[in-house]
Every structure is written in C-alpha cells, then in structure tokens.
Coordinates of C-alpha atoms in Angstrom, one line a residue:
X18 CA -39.1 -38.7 -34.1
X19 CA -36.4 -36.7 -35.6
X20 CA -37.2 -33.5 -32.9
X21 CA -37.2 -36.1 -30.2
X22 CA -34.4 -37.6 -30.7
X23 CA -32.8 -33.9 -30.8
X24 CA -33.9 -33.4 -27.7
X25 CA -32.0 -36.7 -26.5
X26 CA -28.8 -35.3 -28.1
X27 CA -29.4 -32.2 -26.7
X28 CA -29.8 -33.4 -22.8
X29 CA -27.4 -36.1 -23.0
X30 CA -25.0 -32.8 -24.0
X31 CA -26.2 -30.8 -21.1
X32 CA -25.4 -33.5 -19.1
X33 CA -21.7 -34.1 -20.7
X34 CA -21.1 -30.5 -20.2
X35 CA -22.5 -30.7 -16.1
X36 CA -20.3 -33.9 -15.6
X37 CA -17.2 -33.0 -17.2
X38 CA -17.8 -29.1 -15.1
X39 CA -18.1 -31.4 -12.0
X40 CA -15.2 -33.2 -12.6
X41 CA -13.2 -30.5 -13.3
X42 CA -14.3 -28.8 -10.0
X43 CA -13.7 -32.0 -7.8
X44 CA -10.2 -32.5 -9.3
X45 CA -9.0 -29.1 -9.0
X46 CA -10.7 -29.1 -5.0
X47 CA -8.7 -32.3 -4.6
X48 CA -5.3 -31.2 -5.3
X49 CA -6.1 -27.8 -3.7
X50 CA -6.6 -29.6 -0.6
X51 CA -4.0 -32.0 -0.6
X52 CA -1.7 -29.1 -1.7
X53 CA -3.0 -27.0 1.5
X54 CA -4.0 -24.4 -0.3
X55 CA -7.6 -23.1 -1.5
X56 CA -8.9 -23.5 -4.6
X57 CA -8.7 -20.1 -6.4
X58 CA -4.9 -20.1 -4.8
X59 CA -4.5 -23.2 -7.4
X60 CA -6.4 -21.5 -10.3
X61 CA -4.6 -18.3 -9.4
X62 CA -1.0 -20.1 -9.7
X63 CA -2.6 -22.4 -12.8
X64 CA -3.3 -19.5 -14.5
X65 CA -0.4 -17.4 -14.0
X66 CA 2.0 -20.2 -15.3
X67 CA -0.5 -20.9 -18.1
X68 CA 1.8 -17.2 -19.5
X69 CA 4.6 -19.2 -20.4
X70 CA 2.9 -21.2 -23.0
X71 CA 1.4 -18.9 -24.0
X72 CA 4.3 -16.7 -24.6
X73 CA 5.6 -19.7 -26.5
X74 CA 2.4 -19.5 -28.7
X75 CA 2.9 -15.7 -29.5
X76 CA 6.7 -16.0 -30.1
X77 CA 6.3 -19.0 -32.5
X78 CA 3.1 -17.6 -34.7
X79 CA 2.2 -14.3 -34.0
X80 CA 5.4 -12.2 -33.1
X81 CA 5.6 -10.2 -36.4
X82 CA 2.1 -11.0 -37.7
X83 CA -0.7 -7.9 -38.1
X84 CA -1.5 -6.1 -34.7
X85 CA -4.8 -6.7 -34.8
X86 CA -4.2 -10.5 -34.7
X87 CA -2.1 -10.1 -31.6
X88 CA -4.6 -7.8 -30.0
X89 CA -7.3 -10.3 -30.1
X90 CA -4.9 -13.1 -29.1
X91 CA -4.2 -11.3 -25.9
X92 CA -7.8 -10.0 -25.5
X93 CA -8.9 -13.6 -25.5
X94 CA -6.8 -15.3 -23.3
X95 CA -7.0 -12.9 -20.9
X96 CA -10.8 -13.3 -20.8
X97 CA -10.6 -17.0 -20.7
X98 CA -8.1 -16.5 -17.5
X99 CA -10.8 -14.2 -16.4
X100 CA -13.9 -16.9 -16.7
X101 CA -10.9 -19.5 -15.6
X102 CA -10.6 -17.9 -12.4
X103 CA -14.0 -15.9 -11.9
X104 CA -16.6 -16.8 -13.9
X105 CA -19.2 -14.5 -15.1
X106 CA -18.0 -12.0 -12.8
X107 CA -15.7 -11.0 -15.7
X108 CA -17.5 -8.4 -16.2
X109 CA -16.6 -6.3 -14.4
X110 CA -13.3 -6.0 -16.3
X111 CA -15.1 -5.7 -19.5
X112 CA -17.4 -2.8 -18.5
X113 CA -14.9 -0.9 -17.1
X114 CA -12.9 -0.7 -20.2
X115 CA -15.1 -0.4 -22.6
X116 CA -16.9 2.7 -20.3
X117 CA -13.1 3.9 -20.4
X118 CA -12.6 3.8 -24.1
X119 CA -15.8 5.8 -24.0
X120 CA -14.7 8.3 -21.8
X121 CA -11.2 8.8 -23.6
X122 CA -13.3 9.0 -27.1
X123 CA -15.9 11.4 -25.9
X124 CA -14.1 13.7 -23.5
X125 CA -10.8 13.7 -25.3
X126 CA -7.7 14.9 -24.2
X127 CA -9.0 17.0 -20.8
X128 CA -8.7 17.6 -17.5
X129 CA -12.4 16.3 -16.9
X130 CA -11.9 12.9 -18.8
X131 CA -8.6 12.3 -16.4
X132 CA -10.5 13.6 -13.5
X133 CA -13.6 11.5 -14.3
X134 CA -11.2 8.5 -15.2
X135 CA -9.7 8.6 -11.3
X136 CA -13.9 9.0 -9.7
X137 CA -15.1 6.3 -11.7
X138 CA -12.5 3.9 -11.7
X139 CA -11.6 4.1 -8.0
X140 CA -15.0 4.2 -6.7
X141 CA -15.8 1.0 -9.3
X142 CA -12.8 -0.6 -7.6
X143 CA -14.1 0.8 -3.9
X144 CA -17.5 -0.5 -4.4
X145 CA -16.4 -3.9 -5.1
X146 CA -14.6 -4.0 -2.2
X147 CA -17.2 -3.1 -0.4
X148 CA -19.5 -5.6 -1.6
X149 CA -17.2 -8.3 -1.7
X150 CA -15.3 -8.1 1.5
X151 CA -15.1 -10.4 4.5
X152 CA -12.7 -10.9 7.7
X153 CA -10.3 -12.9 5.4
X154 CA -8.2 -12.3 2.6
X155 CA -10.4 -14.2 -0.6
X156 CA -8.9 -14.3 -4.2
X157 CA -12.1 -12.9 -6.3
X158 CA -12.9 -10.3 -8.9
X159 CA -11.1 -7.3 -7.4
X160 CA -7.5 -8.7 -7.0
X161 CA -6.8 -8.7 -11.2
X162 CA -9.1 -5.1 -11.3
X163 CA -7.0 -3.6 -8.8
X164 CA -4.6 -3.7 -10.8
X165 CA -6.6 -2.9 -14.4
X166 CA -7.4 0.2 -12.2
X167 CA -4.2 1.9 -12.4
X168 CA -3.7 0.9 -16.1
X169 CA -7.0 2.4 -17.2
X170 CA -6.3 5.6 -14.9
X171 CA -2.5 5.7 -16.5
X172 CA -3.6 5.7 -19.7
X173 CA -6.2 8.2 -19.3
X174 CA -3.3 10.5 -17.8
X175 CA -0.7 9.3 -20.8
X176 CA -3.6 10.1 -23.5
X177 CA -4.0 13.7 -21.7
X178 CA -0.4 14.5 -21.8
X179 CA -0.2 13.5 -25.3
X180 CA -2.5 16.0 -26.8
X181 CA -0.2 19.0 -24.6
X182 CA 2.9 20.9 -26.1
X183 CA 6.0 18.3 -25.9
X184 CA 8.4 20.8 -24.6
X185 CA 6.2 21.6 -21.3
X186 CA 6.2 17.8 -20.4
X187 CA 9.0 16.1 -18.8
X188 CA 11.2 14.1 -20.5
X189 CA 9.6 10.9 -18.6
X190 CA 5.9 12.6 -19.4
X191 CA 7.4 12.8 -23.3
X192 CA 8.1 8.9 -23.1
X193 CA 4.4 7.6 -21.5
X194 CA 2.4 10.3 -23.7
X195 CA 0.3 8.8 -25.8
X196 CA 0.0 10.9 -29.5
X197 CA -2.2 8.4 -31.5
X198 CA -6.1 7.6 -30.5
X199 CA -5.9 4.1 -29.2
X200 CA -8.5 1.7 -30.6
X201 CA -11.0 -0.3 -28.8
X202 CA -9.1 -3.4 -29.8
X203 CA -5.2 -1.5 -28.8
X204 CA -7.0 -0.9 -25.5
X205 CA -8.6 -4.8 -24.4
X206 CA -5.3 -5.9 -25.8
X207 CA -3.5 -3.8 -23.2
X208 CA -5.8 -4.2 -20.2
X209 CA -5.8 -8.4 -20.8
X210 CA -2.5 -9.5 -21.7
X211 CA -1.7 -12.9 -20.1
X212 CA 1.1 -12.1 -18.5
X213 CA 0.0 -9.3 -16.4
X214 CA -3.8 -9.5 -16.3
X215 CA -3.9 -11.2 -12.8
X216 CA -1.2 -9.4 -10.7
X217 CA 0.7 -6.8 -12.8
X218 CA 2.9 -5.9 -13.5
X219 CA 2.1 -2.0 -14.3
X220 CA 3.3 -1.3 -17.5
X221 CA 2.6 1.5 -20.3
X222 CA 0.4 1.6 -23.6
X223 CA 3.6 2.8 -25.1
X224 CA 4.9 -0.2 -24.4
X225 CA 2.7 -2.3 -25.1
X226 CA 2.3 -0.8 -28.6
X227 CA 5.6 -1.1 -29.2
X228 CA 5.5 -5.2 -28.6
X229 CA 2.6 -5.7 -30.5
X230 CA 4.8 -3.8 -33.6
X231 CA 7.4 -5.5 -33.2
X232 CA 10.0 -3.7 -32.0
X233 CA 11.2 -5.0 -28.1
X234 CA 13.4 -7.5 -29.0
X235 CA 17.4 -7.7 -28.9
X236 CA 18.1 -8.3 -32.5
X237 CA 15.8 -6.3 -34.8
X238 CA 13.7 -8.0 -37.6
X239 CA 14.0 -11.7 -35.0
X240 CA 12.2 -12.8 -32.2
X241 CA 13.9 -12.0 -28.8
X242 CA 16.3 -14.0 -27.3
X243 CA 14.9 -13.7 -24.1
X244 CA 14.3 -17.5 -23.5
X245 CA 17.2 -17.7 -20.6
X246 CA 16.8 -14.2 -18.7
X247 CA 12.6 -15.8 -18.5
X248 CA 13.7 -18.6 -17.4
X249 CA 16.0 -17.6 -14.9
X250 CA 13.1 -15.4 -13.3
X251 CA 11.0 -18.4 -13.1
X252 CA 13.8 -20.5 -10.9
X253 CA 13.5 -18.0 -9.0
X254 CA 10.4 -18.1 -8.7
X255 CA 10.0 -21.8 -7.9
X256 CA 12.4 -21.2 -5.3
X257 CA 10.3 -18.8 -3.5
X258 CA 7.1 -20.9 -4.3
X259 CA 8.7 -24.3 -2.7
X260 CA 9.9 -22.1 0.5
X261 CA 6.6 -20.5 0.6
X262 CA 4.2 -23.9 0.4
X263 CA 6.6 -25.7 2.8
X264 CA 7.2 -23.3 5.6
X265 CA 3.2 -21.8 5.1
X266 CA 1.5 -24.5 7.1
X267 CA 3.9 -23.6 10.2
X268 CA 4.2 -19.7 10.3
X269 CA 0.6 -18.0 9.8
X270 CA -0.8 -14.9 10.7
X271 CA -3.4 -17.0 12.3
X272 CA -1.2 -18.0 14.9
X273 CA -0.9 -14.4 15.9
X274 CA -4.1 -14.5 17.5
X275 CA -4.1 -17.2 19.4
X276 CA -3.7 -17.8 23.5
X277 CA -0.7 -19.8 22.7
X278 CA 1.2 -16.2 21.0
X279 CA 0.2 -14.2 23.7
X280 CA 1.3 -16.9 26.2
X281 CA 4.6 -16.4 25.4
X282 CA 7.1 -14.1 26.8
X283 CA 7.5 -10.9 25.1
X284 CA 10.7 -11.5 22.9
X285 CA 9.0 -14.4 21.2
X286 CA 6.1 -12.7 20.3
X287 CA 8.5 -10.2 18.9
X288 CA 11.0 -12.9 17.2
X289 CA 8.2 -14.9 15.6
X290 CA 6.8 -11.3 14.0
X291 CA 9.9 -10.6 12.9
X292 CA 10.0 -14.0 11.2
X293 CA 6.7 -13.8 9.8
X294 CA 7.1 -10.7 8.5
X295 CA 9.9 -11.7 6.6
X296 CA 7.8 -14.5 5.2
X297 CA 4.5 -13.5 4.5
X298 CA 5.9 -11.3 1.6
X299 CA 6.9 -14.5 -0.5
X300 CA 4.1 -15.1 -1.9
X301 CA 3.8 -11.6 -3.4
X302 CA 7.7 -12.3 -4.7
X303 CA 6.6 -16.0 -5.7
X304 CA 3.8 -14.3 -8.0
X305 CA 5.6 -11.2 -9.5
X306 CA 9.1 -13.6 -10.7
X307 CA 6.8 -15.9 -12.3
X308 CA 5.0 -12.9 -14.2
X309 CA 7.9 -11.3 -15.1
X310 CA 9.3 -14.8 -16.7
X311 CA 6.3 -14.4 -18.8
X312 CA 6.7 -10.9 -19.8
X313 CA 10.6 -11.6 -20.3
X314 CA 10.1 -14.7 -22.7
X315 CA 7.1 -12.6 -24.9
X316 CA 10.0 -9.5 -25.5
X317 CA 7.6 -7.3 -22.9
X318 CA 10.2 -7.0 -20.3
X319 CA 13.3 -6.0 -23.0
X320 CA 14.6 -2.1 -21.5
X321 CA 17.4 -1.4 -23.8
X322 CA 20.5 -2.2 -23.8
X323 CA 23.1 -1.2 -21.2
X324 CA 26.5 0.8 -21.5
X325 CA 28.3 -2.3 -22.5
X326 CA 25.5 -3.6 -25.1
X327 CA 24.3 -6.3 -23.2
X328 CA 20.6 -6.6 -23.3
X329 CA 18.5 -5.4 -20.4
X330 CA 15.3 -7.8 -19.4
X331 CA 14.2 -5.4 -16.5
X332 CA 11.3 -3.1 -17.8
X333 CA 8.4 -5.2 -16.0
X334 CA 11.0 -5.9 -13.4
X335 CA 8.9 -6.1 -9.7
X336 CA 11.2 -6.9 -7.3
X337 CA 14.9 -6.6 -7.2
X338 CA 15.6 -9.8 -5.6
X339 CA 19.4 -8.9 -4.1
X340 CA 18.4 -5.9 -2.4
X341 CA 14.8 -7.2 -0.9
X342 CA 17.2 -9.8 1.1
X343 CA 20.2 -7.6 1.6
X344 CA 18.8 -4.4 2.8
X345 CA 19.0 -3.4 6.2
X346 CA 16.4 -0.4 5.3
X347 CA 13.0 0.4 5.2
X348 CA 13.6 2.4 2.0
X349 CA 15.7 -0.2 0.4
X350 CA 12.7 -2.7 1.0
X351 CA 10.0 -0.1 -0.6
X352 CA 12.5 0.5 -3.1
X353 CA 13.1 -3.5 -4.1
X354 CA 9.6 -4.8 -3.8
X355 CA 6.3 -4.2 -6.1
X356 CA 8.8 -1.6 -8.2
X357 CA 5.9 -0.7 -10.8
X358 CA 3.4 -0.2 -8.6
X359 CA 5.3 2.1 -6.6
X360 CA 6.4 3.8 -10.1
X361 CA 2.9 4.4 -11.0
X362 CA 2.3 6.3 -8.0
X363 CA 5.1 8.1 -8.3
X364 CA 4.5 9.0 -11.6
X365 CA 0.7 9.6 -11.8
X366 CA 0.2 10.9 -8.5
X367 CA 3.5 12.1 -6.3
X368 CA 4.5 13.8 -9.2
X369 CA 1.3 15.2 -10.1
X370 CA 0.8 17.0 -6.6
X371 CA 3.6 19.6 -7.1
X372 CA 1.5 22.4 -6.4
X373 CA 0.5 21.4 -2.9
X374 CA 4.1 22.7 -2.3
X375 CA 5.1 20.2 0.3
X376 CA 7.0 16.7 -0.8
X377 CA 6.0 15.3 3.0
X378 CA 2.2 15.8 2.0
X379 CA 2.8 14.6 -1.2
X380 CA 4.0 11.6 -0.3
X381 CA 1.5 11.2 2.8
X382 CA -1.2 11.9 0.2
X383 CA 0.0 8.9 -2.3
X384 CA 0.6 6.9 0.9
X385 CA -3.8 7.6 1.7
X386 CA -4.3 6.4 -2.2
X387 CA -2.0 3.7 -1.7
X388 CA -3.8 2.2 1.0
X389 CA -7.6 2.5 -0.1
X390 CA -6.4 0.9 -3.6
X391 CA -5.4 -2.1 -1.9
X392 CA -8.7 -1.7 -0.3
X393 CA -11.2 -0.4 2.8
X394 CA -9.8 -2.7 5.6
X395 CA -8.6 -0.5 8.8
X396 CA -5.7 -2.6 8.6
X397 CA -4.7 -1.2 4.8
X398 CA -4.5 2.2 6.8
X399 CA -2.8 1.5 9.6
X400 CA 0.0 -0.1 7.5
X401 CA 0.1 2.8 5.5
X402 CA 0.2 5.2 8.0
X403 CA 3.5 3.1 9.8
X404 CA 5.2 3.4 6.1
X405 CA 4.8 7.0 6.2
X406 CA 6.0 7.2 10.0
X407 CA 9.5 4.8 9.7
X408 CA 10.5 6.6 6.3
X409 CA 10.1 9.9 7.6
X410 CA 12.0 9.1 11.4
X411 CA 15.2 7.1 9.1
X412 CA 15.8 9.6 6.8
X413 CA 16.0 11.5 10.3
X414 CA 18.4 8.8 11.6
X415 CA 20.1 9.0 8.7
X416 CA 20.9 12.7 8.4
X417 CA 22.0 12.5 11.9
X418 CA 25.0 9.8 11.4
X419 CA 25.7 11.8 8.2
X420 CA 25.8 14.8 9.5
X421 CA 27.1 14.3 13.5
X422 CA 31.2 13.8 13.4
X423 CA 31.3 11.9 16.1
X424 CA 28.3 9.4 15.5
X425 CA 30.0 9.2 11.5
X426 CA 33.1 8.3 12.9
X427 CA 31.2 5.5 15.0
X428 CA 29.1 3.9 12.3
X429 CA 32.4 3.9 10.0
X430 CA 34.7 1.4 12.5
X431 CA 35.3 -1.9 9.9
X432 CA 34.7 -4.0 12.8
X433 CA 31.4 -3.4 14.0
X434 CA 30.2 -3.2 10.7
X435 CA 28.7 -6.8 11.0
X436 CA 26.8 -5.7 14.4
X437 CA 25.6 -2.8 12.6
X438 CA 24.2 -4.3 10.0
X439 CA 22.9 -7.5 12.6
X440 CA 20.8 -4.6 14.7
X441 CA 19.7 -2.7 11.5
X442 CA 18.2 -6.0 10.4
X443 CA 16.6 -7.1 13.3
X444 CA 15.0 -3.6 13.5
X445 CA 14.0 -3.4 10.3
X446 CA 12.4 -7.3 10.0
X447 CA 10.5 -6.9 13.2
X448 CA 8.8 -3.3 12.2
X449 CA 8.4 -4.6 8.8
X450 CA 6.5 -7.4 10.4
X451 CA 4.6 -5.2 13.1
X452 CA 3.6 -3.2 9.7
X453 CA 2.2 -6.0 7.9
X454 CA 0.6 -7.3 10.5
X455 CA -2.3 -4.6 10.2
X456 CA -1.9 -5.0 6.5
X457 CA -2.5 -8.8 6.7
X458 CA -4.7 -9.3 9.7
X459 CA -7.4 -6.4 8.0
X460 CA -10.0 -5.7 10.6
X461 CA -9.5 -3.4 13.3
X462 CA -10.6 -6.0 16.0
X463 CA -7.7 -8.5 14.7
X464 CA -4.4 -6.0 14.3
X465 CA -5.2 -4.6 17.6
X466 CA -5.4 -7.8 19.6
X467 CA -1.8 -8.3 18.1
X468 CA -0.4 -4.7 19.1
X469 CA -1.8 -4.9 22.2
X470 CA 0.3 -8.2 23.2
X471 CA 3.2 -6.3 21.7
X472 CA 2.4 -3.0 23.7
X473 CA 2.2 -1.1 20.5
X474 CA 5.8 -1.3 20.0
X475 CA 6.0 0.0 16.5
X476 CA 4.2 2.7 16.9
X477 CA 6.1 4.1 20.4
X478 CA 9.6 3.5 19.1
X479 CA 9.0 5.1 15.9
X480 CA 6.8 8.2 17.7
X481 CA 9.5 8.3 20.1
X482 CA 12.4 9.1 17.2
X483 CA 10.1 11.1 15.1
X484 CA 10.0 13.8 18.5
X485 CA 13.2 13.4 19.9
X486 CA 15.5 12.7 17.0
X487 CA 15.2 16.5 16.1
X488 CA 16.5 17.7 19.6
X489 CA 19.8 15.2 19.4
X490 CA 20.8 16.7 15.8
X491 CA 20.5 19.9 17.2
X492 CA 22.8 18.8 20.3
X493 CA 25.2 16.5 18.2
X494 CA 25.6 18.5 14.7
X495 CA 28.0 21.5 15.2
X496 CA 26.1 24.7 13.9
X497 CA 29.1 24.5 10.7
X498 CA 27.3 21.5 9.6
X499 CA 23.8 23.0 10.2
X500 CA 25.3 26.4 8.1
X501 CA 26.9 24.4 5.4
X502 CA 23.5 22.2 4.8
X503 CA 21.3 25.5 4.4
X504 CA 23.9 27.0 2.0

C-alpha cells in the first residue's frame, strides 16, 4: 500500500512538473508572438534584465561577504541563465572551462598552454558553428560561448604574462597579468557572471577579482554608488529597445531580397540600405546598454576616477553612444561600437603580431579572426574584408585633405561645413549598410543577390579610391609636404 501510494505521489509529481514546463513554454510562446519576436529573443531579453536584480541581490548581501560565496553566487546564476536559455546544451560552457582550468594547471605559464588555449577553444567555438548553423540567424548555444571564447583565451594570455619578468611587459600587459593561480571556483565565477555571460561585455580576471574583493566601488569600505550612472544606461537602453521593436516589423533585411527591392529604381534600393543599415545595429546597442546597467549597478563597470574626482562608470563601457550617432566616419563607428570586443583584439592579437613587421597585415590578420569568431558564414567574410578595404582607402582620403593646401583650405570653409558633414554621412550610412548586409544576410547566395541589384557598389567605389587616391596625392601634395612627412 504504502509503495503504491508512492508511486501515486511520484506520478502525480511527474505530471506537475510536465504541466507547469508546458505552461511555462506556452506563455512565454504567447507573448513572444504577440510581441513579434521569437521565443529565445524573449528569454534572451528576459534573461539579460533578470542582471539588475540580481545586482540588487549581490549589493544588498553579498558585496563584502567571503569570495568564495560570491563566486558560487555568480557561478550559479549564470548556469541557471544558461539552462533558462539553452537547456542541457549548457554544457558546452561547462566543459570548456573546466578543460581550460586543466590546461592552465597542467601546462602552466607557456607558450604551448596559450597556443593550445587559441586551437582548442576556437575550433570548440568553430565546430559548433558548424553543427549548429542554418540560412538564418538562431539564438542557441554559441551566441553566449562566443563570447566565453575570448575570456578563456584572454586569461590564458593574462596567466602567461604573469609568470614573465614585469619590466619586459607593457605597462597595459603589467595591468591584465595575472600573478596568482586562479582557482577552479575564481575561474566559473569569471566565465558566468550574470551580467555578461550572454553578450559580454569582455572584461579581465583582474577585474573581476578585484570586484569579488571588494575593491571597485567609489567610496572605500561601502557599496558603490553606482545606482544612477546603471540606471541611466538602462534608459537608454529602453530607448533603443522601444525604436528597435516598433520600427523592426517595417525595415528587415528580408525585404532586401524580395522582387519588390529590386523593383525599385536604383537610389531607393540604395536609400533604404542606408536606412537599414543604420538600424539593424540597435539591437546590438539595445543589448550592450542594458548589460552595462548591470555591470554599472554591481561596481563592475567603476574605471577610476577622473581628473576632477568624479567617478568613472565606463570600464565595461560598449558603445559610446554620442559618437556612434554623430560620426561621420567609418573609424569613428568601429571606434564607438562593441569597444571591448574590439580591445580584446587589439590587445591579444594586433598587438601580439608585432613581429610580422607590417601594421596593414596585422590588422588584416585580426580582421580574418574577427570574422570566423563571429562565425563560418561567407557573409562574416565578406563584411570583414569591406572593413579592412574603407579603413584603409579613408585614412587615404584623409591624409590627402590633410596634407593637400588647397583641398585643406576647401574642407575648412564654415559654411559648407553642414554639406560636408550631410555627404560624409550619407557615405558612410550607406557603405555601413552595404557592409552589413553580407554580415546579416550570411550565405553567399543571399548577399550576392543584394550586391548584384546594387551593381556592387561598395566594393567599386572603395576599389576605385584604394587605386587612384595614391596618384591624386602625388598630383595635389607639393613635394615640401611629401619631404616634411618622411622627416
């Protein structure tokens, strides 16, 4: 009787468990759809705003309490945001830092352990793509391990550099280096912190050592007051979000491909990728204010103070709002948007290639790793490979007004200044659009239906420079100029 009437318990909790999973699958479907999105879009944006009570959490009980109770904390939410979001597909996460805690323990401080860090972890991260990937973009597994790939790679580099001499690191090698033997504990805790678990931001296990002790907050010995500067990222935020989910239904890569796009005449196809361009980045802006909010309001994002004392709340900074909407560059775009990611390249690869000799390789190398991290699509390339292209042809159009008297005297009349700056960002909105394109659209098939009803625009304008800007700054710079450059 008694067994059998276990067994009763036991279904009718099986069945609880199945019903109340099925509910929460059908609700969560539900307001996806109604909202227009999918529904790991709505467990993605769940989760990510699921940091800011959870900040509250760690500010209120466990700020100054013993590392190892924080470490857990952020160990185990960021697994439950994990399962929230992915399931049992978690993982993958798991195994590739505890096989990276291995490699860091038995390997040491060497060249092989970085070396084997940067096979393993990319091809891990390449193989997943592979498996995983369709025609469409699809929020699974490899969008958060993306990103736990170039933490685990950084802090195989940082533990490396902190076993060398100090004085024959730079000063910015001296800050990351890592002197102690991180725990097994120090390192989960790093890889799955809430706030940047999902979609970064990059940060160091410097850093994040020196929250868990305590010390990045604005008044010593107190919790940071960094409830305002959090909050003020997250308006933001909300601001993007609420353009983003009204304007999405109506301007879609989607339309791109369509009879209607290519019916058009020429200067709308142009005009509406020049629009879209400028659009389709929200989302990643919508994503990394919200984050940083997060990071802000747990004492993550304090960077100092500045020259007049005030508090800075920019160290997991990812976009620099102003100049993403002001500048009429490409450089001032790449400089304003995904900042950490690009620092991490910079800093662990660029930087690392000195002894090819060559900053143009260099950076057309990072550019290569750039592009298969985000992962193997054609399209990833191609963007890439435009990036490289524009940089290289404006600092070419730039060294030419600098340098040419009578194109300098030109660009510096007050009243064109506004036309100036009308054509730079028309130019720079409608190649930043033709870029993404590829970036968005993936397969080879797809981004090349869309250059093709655009004639391949991007690519002979910015060829076109690349060869002939060199002969007008030969014609247009006096030889003075070209003497007083070399000396």
């Amino acid at each position: 009787m008694a067994s059998a009437a276990e067994g009763d318990v036991g279904t009718v909790a099986e069945l609880a468990k199945v019903l109340r999973f099925g509910f929460e699958e059908l609700s969560l479907n539900k307001l996806a759809t109604s909202l227009g999105a999918s529904e790991q879009a709505l467990r993605l944006i769940i989760s990510i705003f699921m940091g800011y009570p959870l900040a509250v959490v760690y500010r209120r009980y466990l700020f100054f309490k013993d590392t190892y109770l924080i470490h857990l904390f952020h160990t185990f939410t960021g697994l439950s945001i994990a399962y929230f979001n992915f399931g049992n597909q978690l993982y993958h996460s798991l195994l590739c830092i505890v096989l990276q805690f291995l490699i860091l323990r038995l390997m040491g401080r060497t060249v092989t352990a970085v070396l084997t860090t940067y096979c393993f972890q990319m091809a891990y991260l390449l193989a997943g793509y592979y498996y995983t990937a369709t025609g469409n973009y699809d929020i699974k597994w490899t969008m958060p391990h993306c990103v736990l790939t170039l933490k685990l790679i950084g802090l195989a580099v940082d533990y490396f550099d902190g076993g060398k001499d100090q004085n024959s690191l730079s000063s910015e090698q001296q800050k990351y280096a890592i002197r102690g033997v991180p725990s097994l504990l120090e390192v989960a805790g790093f890889s799955y912190f809430y706030g940047a678990f999902l979609v970064g931001p990059q940060f160091s296990m410097n850093h994040y050592m020196k929250l868990v002790q305590g010390q990045l907050t604005d008044t010593p010995g107190k919790i940071p007051n960094s409830t305002i500067p959090a909050l003020r990222r997250l308006s933001l935020g909300l601001v993007y979000l609420v353009g983003y989910t009204v304007l999405s239904p109506h301007i879609t890569e989607d339309y791109l491909l369509t009879e209607d796009y290519e019916n058009h005449p020429f200067w709308f196809r142009c005009m509406y990728m020049l629009l879209w361009g400028k659009f389709v980045l929200n989302k990643y802006v919508t994503c990394w204010l919200v984050t940083e909010g997060v990071c802000i309001l747990t004492g993550l994002g304090f960077n100092g103070f500045d020259e007049r004392g005030k508090a800075q709340w920019d160290a997991c900074a990812n976009m620099k709002v102003w100049l993403f909407e002001t500048t009429p560059r490409f450089t001032g775009t790449i400089a304003s948007f995904n900042i950490n990611t690009n620092a991490w390249v910079a800093r662990y690869f660029f930087r690392r290639l000195k002894f090819l000799g060559n900053k143009e390789l260099s950076q057309g190398f990072s550019l290569l790793f750039l592009a298969l991290w985000h992962g193997l699509h054609s399209g990833y390339l191609v963007c890439f490979q435009m990036e490289f292209l524009i940089v290289i042809v404006e600092r070419q159009a730039a060294s030419l007004i600098q340098e040419s008297p009578a194109l300098n005297r030109l660009a510096s009349i007050t009243v064109l200044q506004p036309f100036y700056y009308l054509v730079q960002q028309t130019i720079h909105w409608l190649f930043m659009g033709y870029s993404m394109t590829a970036f968005c659209l993936f397969t080879w098939d797809k981004w090349l239906k869309v250059y093709k009803s655009v004639y391949f625009l991007g690519h002979v304008f910015f060829l076109s420079l690349l060869f002939i800007l060199p002969y007008v700054h030969k014609a247009m710079v006096p030889r003075k100029e070209k003497l007083k450059k070399m000396g």
